[in-house]
Short mmCIF file of C-alpha atoms and ligand atoms in Angstrom, two decimals:
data_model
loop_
_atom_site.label_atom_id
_atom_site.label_comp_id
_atom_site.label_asym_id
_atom_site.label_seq_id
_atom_site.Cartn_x
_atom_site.Cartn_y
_atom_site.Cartn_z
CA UNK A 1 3.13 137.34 -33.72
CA UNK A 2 6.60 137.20 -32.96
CA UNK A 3 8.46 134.55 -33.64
CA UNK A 4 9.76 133.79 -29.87
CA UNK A 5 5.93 135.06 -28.50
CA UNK A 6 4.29 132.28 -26.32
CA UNK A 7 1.68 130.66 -28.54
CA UNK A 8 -1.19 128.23 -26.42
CA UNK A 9 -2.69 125.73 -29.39
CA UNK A 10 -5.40 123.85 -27.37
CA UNK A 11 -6.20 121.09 -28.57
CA UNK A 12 -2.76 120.27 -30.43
CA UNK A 13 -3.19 116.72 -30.57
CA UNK A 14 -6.30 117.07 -32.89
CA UNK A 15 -7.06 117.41 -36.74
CA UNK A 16 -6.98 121.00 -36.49
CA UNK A 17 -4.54 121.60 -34.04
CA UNK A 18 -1.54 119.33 -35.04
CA UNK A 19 -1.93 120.95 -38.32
CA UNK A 20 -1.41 124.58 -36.83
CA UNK A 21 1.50 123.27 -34.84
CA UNK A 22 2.78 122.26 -37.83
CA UNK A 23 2.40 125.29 -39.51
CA UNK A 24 3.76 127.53 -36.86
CA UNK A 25 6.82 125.41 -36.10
CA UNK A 26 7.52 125.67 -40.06
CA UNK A 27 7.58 129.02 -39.91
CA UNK A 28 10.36 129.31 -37.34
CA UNK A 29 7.24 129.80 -33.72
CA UNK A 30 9.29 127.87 -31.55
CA UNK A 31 7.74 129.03 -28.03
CA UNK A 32 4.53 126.89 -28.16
CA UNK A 33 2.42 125.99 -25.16
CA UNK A 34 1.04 122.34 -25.42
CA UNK A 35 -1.07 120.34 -22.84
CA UNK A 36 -2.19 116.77 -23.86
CA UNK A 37 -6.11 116.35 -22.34
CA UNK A 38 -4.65 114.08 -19.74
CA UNK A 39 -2.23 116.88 -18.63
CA UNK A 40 -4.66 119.47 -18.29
CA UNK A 41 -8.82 119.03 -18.75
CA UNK A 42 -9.88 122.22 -19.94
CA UNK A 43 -13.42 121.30 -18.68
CA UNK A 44 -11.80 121.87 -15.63
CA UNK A 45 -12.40 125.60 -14.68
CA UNK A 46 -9.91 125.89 -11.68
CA UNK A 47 -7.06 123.89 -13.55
CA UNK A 48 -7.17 126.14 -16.65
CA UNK A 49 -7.47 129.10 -14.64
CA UNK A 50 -4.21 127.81 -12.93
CA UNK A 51 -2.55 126.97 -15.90
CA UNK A 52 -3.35 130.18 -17.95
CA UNK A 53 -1.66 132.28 -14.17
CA UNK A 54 1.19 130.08 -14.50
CA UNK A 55 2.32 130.52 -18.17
CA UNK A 56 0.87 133.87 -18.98
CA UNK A 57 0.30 132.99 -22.88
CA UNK A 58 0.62 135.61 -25.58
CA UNK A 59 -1.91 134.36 -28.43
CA UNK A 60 -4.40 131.11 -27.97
CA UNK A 61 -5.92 129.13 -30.68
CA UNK A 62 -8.78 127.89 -29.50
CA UNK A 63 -8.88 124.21 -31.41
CA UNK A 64 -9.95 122.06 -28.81
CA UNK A 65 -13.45 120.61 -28.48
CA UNK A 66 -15.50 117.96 -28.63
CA UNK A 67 -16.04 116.70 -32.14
CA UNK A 68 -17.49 114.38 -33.98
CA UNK A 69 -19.70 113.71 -37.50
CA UNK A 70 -23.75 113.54 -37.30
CA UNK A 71 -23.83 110.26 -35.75
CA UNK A 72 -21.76 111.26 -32.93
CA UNK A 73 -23.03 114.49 -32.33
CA UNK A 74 -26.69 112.58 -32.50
CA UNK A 75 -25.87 110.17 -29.91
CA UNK A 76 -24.15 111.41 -27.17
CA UNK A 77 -25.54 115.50 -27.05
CA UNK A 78 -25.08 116.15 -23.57
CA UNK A 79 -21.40 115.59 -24.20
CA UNK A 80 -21.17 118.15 -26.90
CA UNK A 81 -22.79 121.03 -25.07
CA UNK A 82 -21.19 120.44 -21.81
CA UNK A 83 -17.91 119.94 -23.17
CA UNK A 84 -18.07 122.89 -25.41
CA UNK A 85 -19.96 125.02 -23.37
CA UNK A 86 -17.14 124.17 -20.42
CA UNK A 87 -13.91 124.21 -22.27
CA UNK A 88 -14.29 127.47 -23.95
CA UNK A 89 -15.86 129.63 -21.26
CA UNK A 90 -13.01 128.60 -19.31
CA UNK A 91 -10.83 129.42 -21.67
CA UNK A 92 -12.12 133.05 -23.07
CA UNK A 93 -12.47 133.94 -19.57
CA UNK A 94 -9.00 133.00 -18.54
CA UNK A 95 -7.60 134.55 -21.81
CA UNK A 96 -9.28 137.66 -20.42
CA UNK A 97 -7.96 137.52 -17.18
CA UNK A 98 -4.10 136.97 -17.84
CA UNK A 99 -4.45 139.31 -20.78
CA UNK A 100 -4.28 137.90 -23.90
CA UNK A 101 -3.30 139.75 -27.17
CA UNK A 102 -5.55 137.48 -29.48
CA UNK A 103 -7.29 134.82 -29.18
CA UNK A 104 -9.11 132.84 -31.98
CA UNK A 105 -11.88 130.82 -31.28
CA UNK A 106 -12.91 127.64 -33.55
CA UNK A 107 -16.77 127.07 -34.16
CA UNK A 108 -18.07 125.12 -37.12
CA UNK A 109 -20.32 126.19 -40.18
CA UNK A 110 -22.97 124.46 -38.57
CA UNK A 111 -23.95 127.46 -35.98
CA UNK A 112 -25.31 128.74 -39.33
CA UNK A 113 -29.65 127.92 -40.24
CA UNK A 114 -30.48 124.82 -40.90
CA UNK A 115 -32.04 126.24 -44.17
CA UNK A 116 -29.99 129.05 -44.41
CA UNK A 117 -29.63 131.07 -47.63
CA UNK A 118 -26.38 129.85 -49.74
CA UNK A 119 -23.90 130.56 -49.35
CA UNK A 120 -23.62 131.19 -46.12
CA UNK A 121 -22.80 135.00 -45.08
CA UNK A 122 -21.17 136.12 -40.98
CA UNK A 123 -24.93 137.71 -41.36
CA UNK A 124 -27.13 134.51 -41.74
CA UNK A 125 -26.14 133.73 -37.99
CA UNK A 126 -29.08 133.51 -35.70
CA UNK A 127 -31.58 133.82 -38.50
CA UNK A 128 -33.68 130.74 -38.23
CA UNK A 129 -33.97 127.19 -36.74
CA UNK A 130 -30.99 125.20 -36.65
CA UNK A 131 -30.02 121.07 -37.61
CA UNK A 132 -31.49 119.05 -35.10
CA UNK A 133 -28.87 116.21 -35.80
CA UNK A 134 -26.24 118.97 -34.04
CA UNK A 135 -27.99 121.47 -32.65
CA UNK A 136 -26.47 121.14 -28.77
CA UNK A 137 -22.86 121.40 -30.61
CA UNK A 138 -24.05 123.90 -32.51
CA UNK A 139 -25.36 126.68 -29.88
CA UNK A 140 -22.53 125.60 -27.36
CA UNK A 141 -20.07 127.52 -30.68
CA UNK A 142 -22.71 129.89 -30.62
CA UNK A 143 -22.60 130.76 -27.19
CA UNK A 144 -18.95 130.80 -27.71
CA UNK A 145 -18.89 133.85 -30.48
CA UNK A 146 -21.18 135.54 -28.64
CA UNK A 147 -18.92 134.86 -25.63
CA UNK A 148 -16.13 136.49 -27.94
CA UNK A 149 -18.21 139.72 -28.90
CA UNK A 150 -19.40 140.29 -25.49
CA UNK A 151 -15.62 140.32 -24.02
CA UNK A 152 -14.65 142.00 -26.83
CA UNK A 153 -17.52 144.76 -26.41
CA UNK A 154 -17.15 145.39 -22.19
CA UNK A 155 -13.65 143.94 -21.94
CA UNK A 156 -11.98 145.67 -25.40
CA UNK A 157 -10.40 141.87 -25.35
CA UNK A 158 -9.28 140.80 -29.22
CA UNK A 159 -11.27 137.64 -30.20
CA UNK A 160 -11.73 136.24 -33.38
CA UNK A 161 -14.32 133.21 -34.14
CA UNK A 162 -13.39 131.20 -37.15
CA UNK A 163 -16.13 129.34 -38.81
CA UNK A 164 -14.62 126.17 -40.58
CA UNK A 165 -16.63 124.40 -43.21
CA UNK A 166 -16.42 120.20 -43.00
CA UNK A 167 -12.32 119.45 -42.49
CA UNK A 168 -10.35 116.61 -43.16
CA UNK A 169 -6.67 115.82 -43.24
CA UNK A 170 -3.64 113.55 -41.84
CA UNK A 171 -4.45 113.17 -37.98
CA UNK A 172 -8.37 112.76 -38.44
CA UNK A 173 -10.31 110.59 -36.54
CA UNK A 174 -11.38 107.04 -38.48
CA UNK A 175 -13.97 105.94 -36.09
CA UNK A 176 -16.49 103.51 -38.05
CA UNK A 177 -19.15 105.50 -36.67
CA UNK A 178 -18.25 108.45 -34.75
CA UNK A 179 -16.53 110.06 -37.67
CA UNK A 180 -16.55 112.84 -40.07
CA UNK A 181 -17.99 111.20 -43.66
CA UNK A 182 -14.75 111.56 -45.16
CA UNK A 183 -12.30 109.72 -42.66
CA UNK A 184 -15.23 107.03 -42.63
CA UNK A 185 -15.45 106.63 -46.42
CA UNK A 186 -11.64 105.86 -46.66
CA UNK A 187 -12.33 103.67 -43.84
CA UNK A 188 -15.20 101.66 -45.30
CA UNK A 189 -13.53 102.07 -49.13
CA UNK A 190 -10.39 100.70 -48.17
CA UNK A 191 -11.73 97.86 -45.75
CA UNK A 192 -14.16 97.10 -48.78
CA UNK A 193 -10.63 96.72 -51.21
CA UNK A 194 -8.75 94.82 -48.91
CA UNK A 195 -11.30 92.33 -48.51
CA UNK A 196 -13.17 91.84 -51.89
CA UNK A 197 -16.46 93.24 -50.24
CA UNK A 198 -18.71 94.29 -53.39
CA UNK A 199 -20.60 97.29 -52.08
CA UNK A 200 -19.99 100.11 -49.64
CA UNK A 201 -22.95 101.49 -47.89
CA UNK A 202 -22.68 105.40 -47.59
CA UNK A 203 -25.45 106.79 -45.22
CA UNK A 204 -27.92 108.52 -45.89
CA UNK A 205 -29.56 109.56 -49.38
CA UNK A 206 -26.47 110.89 -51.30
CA UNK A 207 -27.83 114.19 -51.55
CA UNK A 208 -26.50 116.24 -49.28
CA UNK A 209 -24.27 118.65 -50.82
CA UNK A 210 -20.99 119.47 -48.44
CA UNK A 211 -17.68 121.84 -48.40
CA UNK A 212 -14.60 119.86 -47.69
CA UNK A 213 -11.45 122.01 -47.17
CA UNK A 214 -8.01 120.50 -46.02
CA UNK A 215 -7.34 120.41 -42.40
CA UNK A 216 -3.66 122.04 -43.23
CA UNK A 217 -5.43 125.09 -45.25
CA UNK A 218 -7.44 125.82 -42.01
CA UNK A 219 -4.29 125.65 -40.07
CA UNK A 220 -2.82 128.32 -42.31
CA UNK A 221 -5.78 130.61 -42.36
CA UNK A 222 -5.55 130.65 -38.55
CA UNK A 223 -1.95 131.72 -38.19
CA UNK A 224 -2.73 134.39 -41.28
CA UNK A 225 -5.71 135.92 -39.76
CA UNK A 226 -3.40 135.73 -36.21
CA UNK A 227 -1.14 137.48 -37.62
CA UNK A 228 -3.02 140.06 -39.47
CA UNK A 229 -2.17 143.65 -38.87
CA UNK A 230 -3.95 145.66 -36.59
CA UNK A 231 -6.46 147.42 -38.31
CA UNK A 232 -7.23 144.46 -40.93
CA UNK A 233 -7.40 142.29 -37.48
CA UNK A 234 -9.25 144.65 -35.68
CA UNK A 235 -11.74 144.88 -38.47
CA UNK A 236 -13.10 141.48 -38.26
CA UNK A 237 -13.54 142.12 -34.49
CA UNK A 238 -17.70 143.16 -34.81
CA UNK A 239 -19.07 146.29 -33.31
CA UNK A 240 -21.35 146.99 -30.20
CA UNK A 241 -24.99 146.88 -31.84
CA UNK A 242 -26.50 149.09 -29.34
CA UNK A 243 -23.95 151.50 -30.73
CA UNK A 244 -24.24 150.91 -34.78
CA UNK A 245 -27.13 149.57 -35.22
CA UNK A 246 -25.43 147.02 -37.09
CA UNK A 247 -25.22 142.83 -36.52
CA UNK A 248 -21.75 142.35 -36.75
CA UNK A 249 -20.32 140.04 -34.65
CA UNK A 250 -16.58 138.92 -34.43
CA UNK A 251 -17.19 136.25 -37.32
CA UNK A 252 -15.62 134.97 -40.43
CA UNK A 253 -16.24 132.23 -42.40
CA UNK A 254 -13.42 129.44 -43.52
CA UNK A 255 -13.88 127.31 -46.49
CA UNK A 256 -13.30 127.04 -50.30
CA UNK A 257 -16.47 128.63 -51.94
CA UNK A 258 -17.93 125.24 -53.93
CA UNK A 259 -19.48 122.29 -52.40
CA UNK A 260 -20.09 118.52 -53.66
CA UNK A 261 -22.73 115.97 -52.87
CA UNK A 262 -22.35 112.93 -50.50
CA UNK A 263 -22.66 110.91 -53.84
CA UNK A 264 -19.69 112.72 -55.46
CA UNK A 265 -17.38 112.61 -52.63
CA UNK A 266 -18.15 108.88 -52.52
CA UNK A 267 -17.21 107.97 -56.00
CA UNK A 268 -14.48 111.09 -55.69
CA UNK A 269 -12.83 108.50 -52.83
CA UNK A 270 -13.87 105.11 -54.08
CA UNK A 271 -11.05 106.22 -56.84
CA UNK A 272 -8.66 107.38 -54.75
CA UNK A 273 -8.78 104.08 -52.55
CA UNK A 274 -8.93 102.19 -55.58
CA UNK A 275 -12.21 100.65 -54.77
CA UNK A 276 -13.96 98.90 -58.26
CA UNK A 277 -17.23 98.40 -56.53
CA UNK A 278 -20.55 99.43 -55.96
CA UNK A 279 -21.94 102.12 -53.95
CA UNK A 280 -25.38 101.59 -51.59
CA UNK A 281 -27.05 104.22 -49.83
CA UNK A 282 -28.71 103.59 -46.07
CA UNK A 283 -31.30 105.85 -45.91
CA UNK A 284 -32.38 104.42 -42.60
CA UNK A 285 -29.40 106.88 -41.41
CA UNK A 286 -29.79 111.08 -41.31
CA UNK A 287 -28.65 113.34 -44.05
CA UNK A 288 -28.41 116.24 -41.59
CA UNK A 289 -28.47 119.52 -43.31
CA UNK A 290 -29.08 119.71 -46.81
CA UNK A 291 -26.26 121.92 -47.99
CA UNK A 292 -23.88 123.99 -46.30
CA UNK A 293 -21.95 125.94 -48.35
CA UNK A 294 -19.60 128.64 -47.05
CA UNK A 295 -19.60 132.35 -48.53
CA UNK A 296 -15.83 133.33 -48.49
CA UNK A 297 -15.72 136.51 -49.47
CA UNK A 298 -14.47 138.26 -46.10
CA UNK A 299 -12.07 135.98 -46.15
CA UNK A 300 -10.98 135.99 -49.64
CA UNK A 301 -11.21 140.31 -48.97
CA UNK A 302 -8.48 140.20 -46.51
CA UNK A 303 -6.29 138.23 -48.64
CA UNK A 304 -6.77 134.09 -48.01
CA UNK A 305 -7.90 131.25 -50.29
CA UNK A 306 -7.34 127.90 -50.04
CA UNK A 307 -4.78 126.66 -52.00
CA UNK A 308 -5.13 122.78 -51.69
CA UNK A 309 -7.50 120.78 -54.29
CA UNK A 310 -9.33 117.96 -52.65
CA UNK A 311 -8.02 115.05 -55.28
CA UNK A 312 -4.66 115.85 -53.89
CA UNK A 313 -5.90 116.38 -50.38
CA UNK A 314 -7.86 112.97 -50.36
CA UNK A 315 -4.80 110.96 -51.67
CA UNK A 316 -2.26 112.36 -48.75
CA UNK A 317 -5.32 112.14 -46.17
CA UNK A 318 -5.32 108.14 -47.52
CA UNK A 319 -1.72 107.65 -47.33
CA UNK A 320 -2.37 108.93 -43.40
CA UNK A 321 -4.72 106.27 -43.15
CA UNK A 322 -2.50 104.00 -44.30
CA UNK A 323 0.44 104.85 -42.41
CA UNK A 324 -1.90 104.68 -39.67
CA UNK A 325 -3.06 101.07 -40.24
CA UNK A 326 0.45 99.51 -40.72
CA UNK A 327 1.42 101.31 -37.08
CA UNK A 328 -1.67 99.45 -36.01
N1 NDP B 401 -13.19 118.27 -37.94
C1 NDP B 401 -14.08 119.03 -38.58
O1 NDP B 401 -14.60 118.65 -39.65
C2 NDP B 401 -14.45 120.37 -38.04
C3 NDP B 401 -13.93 120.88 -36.86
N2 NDP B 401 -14.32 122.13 -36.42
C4 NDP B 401 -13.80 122.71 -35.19
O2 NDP B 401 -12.38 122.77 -35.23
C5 NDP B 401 -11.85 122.57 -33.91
C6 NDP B 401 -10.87 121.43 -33.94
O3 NDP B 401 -11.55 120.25 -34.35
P1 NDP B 401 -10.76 118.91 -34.69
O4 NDP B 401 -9.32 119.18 -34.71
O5 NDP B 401 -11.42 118.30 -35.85
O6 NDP B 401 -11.12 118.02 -33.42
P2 NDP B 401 -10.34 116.76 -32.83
O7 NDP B 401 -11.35 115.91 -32.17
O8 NDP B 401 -9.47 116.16 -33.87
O9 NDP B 401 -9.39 117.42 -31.74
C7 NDP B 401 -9.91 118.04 -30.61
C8 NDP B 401 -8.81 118.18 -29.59
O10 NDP B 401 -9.34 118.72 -28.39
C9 NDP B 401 -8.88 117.96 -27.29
N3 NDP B 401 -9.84 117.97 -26.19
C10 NDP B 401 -11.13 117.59 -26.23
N4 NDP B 401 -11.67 117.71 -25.02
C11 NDP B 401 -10.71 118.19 -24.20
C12 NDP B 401 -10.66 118.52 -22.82
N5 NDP B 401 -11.72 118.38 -22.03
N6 NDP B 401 -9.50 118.97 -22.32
C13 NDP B 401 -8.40 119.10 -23.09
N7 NDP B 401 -8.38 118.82 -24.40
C14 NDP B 401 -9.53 118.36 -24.94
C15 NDP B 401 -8.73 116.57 -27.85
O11 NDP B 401 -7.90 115.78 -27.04
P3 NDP B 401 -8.32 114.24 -26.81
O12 NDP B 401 -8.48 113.67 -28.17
O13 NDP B 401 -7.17 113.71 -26.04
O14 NDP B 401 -9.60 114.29 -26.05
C16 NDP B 401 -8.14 116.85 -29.21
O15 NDP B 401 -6.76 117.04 -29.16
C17 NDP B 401 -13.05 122.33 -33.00
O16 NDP B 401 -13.41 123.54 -32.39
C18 NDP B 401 -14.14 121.92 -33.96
O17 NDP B 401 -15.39 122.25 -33.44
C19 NDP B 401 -15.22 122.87 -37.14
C20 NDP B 401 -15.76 122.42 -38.30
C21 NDP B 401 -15.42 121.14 -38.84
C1 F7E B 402 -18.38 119.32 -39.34
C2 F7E B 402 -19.81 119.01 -39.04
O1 F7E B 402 -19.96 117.61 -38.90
C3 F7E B 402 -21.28 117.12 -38.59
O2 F7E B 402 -22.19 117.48 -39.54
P1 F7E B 402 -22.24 116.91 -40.99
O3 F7E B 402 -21.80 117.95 -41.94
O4 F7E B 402 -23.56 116.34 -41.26
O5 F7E B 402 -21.05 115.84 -40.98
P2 F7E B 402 -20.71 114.36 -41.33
O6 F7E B 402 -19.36 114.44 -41.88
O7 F7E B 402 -20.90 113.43 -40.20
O8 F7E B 402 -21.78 113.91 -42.46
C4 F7E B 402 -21.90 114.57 -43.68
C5 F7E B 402 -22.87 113.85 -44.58
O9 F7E B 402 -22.25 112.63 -44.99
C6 F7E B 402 -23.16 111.56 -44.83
N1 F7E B 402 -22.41 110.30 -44.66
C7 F7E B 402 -22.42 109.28 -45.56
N2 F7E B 402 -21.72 108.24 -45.10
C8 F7E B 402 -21.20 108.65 -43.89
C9 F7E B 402 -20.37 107.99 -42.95
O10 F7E B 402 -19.97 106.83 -43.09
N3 F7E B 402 -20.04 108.72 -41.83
C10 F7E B 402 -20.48 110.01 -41.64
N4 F7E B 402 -20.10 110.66 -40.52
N5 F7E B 402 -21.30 110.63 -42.51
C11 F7E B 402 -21.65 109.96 -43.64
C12 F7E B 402 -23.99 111.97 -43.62
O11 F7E B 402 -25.20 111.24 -43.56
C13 F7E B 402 -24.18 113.46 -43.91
O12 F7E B 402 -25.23 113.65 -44.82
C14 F7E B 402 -21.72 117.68 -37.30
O13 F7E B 402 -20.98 117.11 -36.31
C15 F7E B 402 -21.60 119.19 -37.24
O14 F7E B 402 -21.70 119.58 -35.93
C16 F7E B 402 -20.34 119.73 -37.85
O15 F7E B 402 -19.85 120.76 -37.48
#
């Protein structure tokens, strides 16, 4: 990308997208294109068709979405398919129409089999039942790589799906419930401090086993594989299987390669909040997926891995928190 081309971040506002703002405006991208939801509802087909006419964007990171951890995603599923469903369709197909160079669409390592073999491989996709906990999410970012392929495939369009493992980061969304488990563990481990409560209550079993990467890693793998040469670029694109034979759609995979349990993480940010308590489990609550552990190798192939280790992420992700709470 060049550094005056006209960069869309959707969803800029969010964990994901501040943190590519952030990254692009440090390295000198000063031509960004930002709409706040309230300026512009990309659920709205004519109004992003409009706005994509009017400003003619070169590149598009596709970050927004509607989001949320298992509870959320449990509760209120019509939400998360129509939203998703809605806001990308409208914008792939705009992208398409007012001819942009790339585009790179967000999913979520959770389009992957429920049971999947781990780790995870691009391959694995569309191999078996998925997490019932998320499964409308979950095909709407299906529908939305397949979306990429097939424009790709008739339209010779350049999209790229990204498949982030669990984030978290400064910006994240501390909702008691409707949360990722890491914003709510710093939540309920730092409530717990402040007011002498003995035990925190962690849902679910403790088992699960999860990959955590840092919400400003992912923001730097997106501008590197935007701004990956042609050919490299061009090889993550996937082929036309009627053609090769071969199931290879425009996928790669985003994370760090290891994975902990719930339990872990819990005691991992108990210390970091400075929490001396004890730790309860409500199993009355889901565990979701049983592990989901990225394979990384395309990406570490093309020349990205995450630098960030999560005792440092976790203690700048709880100064966020705090900052957050004094603003309050
Ligand atoms: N967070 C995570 O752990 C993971 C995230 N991802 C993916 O990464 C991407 C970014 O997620 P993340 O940053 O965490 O999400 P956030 O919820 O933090 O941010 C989403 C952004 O999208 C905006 N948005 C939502 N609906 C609309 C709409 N109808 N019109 C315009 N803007 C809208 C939100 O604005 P507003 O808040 O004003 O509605 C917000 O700025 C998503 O595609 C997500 O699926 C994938 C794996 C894990
Ligand atoms: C990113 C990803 O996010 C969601 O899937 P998930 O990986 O299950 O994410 P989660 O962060 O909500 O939970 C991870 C694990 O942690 C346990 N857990 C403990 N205590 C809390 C807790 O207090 N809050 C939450 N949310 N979880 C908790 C929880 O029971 C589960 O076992 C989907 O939206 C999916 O669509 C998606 O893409």
């Amino acid at each position: 990308m060049d550094k005056n081309a006209k960069i869309y971040v959707a969803g800029h506002r969010g964990l994901v997208g501040s943190a590519i703002v952030r990254n692009l405006q440090a390295a000198g991208y000063s031509n960004l294109l930002l709409r706040t939801h309230a300026e512009l509802d990309l659920t709205n087909q004519v109004a992003t068709a409009a706005f994509f006419e009017a400003e003619k964007p070169d590149y598009v990171f596709l970050a927004a979405a509607k989001v949320g951890g298992i509870v959320a995603n449990n509760t209120y599923p019509a939400e998360f398919i129509r939203d998703n469903l809605l806001i990308q369709s409208n914008i792939i197909h705009a992208a398409y129409v007012n001819q942009v160079k790339r585009l790179l669409f967000l999913g979520s390592s959770c389009i992957y089999p429920k049971l999947a073999p781990q780790p995870m491989r691009e391959e694995h996709l569309l191999t078996g039942p998925l997490e019932p906990t998320n499964r409308p999410y979950a095909l709407a970012k299906i529908a939305g790589v397949e979306m990429c392929w097939s424009y790709n495939r008739q339209y010779g369009t350049k999209y790229l799906a990204a498949m982030p493992t669990n984030l978290y980061g400064p910006g994240d969304n501390y909702h008691p419930e409707n949360s990722h488990v890491i914003p709510a563990l710093i939540r309920k481990f730092h409530e717990a401090k402040v007011s002498g409560a003995s035990t925190v209550t962690v849902w679910g079993t403790g088992t699960p086993k999860r990959e955590f990467l840092y919400s400003d890693d992912m923001a730097d793998a997106c501008v590197f594989l935007m701004n990956l040469p042609d050919d490299k670029y061009e090889s993550l694109l996937g082929s036309d299987e009627s053609k090769t034979g071969k199931f290879e759609p425009p996928l790669i995979n985003i994370g760090v390669g290891h994975d902990v349990s719930i339990s872990e993480l819990a005691q991992t940010v108990s210390v970091t909040v400075g929490f001396t308590g004890d730790i309860a489990f409500d199993t009355s609550k889901p565990d979701g997926t049983p592990r989901k552990l990225m394979d990384v190798s395309r990406l570490h192939r093309i020349g990205w891995s995450a630098p960030t280790q999560m005792t440092s992420g976790l203690q700048t992700a709880y100064r966020d928190f705090l900052d957050l709470t004094l603003k309050a």
